[in-house]
Tab-separated table of C-alpha atoms and ligand atoms in Angstrom:
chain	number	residue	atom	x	y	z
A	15	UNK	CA	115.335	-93.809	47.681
A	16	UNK	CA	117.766	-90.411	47.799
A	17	UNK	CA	118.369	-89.100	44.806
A	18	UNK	CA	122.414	-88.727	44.346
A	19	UNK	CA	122.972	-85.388	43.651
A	20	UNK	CA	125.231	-84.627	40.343
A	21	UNK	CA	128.656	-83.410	40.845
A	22	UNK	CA	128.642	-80.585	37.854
A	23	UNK	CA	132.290	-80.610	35.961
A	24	UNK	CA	135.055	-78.051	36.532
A	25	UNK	CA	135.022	-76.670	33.398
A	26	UNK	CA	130.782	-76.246	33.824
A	27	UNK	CA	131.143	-74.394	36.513
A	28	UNK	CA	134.150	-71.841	34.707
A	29	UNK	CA	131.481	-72.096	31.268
A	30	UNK	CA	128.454	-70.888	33.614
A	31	UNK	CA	130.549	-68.266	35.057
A	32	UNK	CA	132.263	-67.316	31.666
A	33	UNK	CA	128.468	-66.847	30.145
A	34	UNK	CA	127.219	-65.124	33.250
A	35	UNK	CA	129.829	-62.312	32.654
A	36	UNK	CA	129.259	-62.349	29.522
A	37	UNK	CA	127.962	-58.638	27.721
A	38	UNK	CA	125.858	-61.117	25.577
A	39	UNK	CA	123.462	-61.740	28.805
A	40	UNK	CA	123.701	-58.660	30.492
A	41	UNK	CA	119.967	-57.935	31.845
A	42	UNK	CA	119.162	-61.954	31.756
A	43	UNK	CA	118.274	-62.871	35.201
A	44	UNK	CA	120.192	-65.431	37.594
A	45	UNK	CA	120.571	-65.826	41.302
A	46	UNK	CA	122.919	-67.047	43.500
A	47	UNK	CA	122.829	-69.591	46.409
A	48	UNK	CA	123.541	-69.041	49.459
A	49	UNK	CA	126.974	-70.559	48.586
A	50	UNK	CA	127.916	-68.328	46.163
A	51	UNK	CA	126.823	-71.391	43.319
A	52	UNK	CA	124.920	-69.826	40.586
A	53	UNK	CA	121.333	-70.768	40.222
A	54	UNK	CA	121.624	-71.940	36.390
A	55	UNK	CA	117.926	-73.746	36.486
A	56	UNK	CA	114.706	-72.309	37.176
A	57	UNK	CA	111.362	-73.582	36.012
A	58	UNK	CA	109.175	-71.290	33.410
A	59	UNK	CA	106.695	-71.407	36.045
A	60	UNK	CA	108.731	-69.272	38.341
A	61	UNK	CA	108.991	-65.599	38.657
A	62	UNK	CA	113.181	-65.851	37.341
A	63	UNK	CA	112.206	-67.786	34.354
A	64	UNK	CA	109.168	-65.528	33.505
A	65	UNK	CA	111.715	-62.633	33.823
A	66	UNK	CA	114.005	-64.856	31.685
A	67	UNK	CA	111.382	-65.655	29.430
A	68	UNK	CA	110.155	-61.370	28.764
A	69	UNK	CA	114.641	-61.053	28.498
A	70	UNK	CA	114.549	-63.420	25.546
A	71	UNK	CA	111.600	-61.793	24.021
A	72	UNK	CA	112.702	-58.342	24.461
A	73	UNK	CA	115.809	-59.708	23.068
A	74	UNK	CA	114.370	-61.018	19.922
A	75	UNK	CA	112.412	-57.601	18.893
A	76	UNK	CA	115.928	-56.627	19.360
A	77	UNK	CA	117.790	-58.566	17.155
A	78	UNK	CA	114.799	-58.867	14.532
A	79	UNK	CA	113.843	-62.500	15.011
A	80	UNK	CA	110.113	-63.247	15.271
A	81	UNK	CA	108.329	-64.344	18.128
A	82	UNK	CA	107.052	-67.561	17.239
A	83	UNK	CA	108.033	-71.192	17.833
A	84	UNK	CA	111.465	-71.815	18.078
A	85	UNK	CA	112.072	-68.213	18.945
A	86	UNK	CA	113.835	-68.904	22.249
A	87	UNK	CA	116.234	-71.257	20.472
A	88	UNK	CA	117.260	-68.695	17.593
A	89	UNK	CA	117.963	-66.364	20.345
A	90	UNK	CA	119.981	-68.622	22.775
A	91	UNK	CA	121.975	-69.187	19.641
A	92	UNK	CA	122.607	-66.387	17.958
A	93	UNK	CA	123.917	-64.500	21.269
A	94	UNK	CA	125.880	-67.366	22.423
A	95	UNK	CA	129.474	-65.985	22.315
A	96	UNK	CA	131.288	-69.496	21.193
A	97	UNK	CA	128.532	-71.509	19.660
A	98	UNK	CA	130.313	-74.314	21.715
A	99	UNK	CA	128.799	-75.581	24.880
A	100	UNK	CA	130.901	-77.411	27.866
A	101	UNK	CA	128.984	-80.500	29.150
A	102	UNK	CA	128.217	-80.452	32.862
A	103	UNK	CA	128.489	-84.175	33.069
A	104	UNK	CA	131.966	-84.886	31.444
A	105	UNK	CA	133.116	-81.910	30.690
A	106	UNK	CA	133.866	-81.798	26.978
A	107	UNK	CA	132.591	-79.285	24.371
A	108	UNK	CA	130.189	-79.724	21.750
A	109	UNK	CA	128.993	-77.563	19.120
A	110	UNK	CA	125.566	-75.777	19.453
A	111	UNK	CA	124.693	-75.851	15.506
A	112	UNK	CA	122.904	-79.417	14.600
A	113	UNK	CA	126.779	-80.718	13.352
A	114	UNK	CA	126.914	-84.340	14.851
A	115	UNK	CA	125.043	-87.285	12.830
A	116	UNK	CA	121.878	-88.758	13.794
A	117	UNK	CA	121.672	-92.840	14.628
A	118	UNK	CA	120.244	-93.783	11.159
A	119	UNK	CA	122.780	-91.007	9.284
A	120	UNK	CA	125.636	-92.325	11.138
A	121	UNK	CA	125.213	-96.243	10.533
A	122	UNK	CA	124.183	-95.197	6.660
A	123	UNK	CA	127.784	-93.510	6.908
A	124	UNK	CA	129.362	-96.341	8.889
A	125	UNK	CA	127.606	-98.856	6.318
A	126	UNK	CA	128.505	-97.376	3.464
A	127	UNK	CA	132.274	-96.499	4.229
A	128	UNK	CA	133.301	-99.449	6.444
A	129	UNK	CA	133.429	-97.116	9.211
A	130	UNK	CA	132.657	-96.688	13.049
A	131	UNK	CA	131.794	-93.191	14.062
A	132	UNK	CA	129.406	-92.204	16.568
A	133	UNK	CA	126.491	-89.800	16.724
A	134	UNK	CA	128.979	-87.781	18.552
A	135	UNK	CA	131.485	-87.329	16.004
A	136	UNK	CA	131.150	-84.010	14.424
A	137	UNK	CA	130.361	-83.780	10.867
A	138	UNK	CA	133.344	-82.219	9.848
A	139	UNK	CA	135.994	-84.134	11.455
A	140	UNK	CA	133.715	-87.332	9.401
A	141	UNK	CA	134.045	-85.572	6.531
A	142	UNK	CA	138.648	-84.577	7.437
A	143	UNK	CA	139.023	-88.134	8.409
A	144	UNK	CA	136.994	-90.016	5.279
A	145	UNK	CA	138.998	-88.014	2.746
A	146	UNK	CA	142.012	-89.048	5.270
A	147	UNK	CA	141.502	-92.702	4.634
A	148	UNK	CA	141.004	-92.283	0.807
A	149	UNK	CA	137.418	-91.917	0.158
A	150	UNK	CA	136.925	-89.139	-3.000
A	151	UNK	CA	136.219	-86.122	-1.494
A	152	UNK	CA	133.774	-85.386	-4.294
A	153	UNK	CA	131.818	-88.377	-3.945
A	154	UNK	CA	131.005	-87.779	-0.326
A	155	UNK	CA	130.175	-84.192	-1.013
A	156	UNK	CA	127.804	-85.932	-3.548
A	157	UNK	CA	126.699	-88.268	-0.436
A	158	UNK	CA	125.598	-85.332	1.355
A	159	UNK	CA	123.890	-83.475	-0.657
A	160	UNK	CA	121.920	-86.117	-2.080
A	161	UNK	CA	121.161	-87.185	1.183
A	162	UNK	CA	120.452	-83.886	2.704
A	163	UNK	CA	118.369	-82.606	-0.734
A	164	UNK	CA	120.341	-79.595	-1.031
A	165	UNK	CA	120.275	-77.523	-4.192
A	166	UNK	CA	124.277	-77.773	-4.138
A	167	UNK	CA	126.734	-78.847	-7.039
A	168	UNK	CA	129.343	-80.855	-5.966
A	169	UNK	CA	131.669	-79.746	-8.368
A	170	UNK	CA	131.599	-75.962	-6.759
A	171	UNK	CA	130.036	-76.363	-3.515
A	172	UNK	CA	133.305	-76.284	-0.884
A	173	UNK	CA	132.978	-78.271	2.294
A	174	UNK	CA	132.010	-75.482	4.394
A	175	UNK	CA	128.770	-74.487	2.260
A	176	UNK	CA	127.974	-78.153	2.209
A	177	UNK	CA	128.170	-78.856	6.031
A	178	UNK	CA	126.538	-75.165	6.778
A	179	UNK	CA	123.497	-75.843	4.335
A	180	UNK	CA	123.023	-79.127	5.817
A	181	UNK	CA	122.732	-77.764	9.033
A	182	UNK	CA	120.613	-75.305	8.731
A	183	UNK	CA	118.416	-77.666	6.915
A	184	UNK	CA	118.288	-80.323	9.605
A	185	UNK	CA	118.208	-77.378	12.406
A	186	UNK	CA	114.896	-75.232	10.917
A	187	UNK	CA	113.938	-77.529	7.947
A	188	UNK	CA	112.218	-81.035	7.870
A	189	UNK	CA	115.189	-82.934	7.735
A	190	UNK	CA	116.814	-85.218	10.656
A	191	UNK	CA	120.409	-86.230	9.339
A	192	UNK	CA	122.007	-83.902	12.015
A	193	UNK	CA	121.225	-83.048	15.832
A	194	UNK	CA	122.858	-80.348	17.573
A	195	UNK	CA	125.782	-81.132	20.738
A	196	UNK	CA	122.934	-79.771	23.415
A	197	UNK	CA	119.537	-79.650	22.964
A	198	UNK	CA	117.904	-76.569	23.325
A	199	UNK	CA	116.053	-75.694	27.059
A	200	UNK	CA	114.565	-72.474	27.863
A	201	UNK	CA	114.356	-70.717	30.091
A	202	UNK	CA	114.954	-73.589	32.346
A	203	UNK	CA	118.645	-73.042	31.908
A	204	UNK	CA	120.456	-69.864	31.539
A	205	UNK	CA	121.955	-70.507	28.345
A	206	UNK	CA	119.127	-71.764	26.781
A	207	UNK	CA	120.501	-75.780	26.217
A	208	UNK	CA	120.318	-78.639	28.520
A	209	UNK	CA	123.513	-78.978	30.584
A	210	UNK	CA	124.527	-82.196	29.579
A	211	UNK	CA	125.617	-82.535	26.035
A	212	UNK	CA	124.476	-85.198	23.792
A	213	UNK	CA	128.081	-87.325	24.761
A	214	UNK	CA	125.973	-87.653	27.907
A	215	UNK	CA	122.417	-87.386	27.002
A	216	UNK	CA	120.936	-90.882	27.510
A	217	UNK	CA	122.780	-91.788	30.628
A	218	UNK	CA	121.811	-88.760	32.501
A	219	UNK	CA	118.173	-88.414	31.235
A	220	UNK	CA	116.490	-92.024	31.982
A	221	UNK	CA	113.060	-91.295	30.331
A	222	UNK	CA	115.468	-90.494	26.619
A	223	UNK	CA	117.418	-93.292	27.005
A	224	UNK	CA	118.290	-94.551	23.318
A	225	UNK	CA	115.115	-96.689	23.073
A	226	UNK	CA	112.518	-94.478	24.509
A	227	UNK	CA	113.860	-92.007	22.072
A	228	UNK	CA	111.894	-93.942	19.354
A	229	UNK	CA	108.378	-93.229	20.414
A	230	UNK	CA	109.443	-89.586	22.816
A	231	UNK	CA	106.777	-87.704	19.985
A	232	UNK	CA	104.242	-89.792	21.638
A	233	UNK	CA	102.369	-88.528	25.000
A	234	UNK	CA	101.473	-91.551	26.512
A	235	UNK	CA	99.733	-90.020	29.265
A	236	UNK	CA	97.045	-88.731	27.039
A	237	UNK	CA	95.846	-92.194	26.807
A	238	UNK	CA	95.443	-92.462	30.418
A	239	UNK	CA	93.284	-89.421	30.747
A	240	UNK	CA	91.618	-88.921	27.309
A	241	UNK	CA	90.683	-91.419	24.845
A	242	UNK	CA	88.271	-89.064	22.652
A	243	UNK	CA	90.699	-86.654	21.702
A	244	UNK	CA	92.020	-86.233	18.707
A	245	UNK	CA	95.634	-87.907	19.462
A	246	UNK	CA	97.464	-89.400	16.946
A	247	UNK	CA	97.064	-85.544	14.858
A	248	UNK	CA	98.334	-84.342	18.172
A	249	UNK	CA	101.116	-86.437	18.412
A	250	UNK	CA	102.170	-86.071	14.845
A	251	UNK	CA	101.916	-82.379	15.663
A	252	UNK	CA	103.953	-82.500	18.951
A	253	UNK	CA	106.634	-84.465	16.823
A	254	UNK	CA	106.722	-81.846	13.486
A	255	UNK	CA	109.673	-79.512	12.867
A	256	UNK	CA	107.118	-76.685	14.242
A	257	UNK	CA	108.438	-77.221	17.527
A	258	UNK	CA	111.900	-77.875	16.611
A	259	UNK	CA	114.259	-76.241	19.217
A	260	UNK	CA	111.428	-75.928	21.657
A	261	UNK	CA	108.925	-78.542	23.526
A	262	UNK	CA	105.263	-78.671	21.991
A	263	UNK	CA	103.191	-77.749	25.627
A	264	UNK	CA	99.304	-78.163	26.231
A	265	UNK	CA	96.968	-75.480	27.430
A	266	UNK	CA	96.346	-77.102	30.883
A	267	UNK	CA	97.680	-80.301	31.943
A	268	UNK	CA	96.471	-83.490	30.791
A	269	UNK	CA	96.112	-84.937	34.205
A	270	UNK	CA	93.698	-82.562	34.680
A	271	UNK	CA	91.502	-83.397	31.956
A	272	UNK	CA	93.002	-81.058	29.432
A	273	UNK	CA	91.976	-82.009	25.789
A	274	UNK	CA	95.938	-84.054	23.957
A	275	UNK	CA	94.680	-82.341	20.785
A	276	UNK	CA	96.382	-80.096	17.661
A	277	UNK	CA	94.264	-77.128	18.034
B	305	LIG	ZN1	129.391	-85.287	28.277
């Protein structure tokens, strides 16, 4: 069966050029096609994305961020010039910081306040259009930081130090309440996230559709080729916030005979 090829959005292709021209990236490698298209994915494997890979690095030493896991992520981020990335698939803009509300954190919200926003509703316009429809602005500032165990008081904490604290927490601590618009992917695309936003994330992506999402953190094919290993610490491992912003990866692969293991 041919695989239909994706038609990428208008406004991609002007947000690919607008970051390619950007001073931000100057020195990251790309190519061009042979019709002028931009190259925007290349494998890790390959000599651009090795190239892009010693860029990031280079550019970490640079901006004093440590090389360690997550470090492409931090990077991506802190040079991207809007924080807001168009999707390739619809064409709307989502925010890069972890700002929209996780399945379980959005039907708490929806439970608790009668409500019906999405996962793609961004925290703050939750927050704008609760306060809107008459909930106490003070209790749902309570709501979040008990929620998101932050060491804030409601009674001086503003809505900005709130949402900010709570991101940060859900994007480099242990907590899941928030996801970010695009999930990081480097240095398989240029800018460092996935081209399709999270609006779009489970219809373009068939192996994350919403209910393989539930048990992603485990490998199934290390059952198929190991059963001695030791998996389930491997799988917890492959699923903890040490690879958050980056994919947990094995020394050799497993269909080779590569140990699924934590070590
Ligand atoms: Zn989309």
């Amino acid at each position: 069966m041919a695989r239909e090829e994706r038609k990428w959005n208008d406004r991609f292709l002007a947000y690919m050029e607008m970051i390619v021209n950007h001073p931000n990236y100057k020195g990251l490698p790309i190519k061009r096609k042979d019709d002028g298209s931009l190259a925007w994915i290349a494998t890790a494997k390959s000599e651009i994305g090795q190239k892009r890979i010693e860029w990031c690095l280079n550019k970490a030493d640079e901006l004093g961020i440590e090389r360690r896991a997550g470090v492409y992520a931090d990077v991506m981020l802190r040079i991207h010039p809007t924080k807001w990335k168009v999707c390739q698939t619809c064409g709307n803009e989502m925010s890069l910081y972890y700002h929209y509300p996780n399945a379980n954190f959005v039907k708490a919200i929806n439970k608790k306040y009668s409500t019906d926003f999405t996962d793609c509703d961004h925290i703050s316009d939750i927050w704008d259009k609760l306060i809107k429809s008459g909930v106490n602005e003070k209790e749902f500032a309570d709501f979040l930081i008990k929620k998101g165990e932050l060491d804030l008081n409601s009674s001086s904490a503003t809505k900005d130090i709130i949402i900010e604290s709570l991101e940060y927490k859900c994007r480099k601590g242990n907590k899941s309440l928030l996801g970010p618009g695009a999930m990081s992917n480097f240095p398989d695309r240029y800018d460092g996230f996935h081209t399709y936003n999270r609006c779009c994330r489970s219809a373009q992506d068939k192996g994350r559709s919403k209910e393989n999402l539930k048990s992603y953190t485990k490998d199934r094919r290390a059952y198929e080729y190991w059963s001695d290993g030791n998996i389930h610490a491997a799988d917890q491992f492959m699923g903890s916030s040490f690879f958050e912003g980056t994919s947990a990866d094995h020394i050799g692969p497993i269909s080779l005979g590569f140990v699924h293991d934590p070590r």
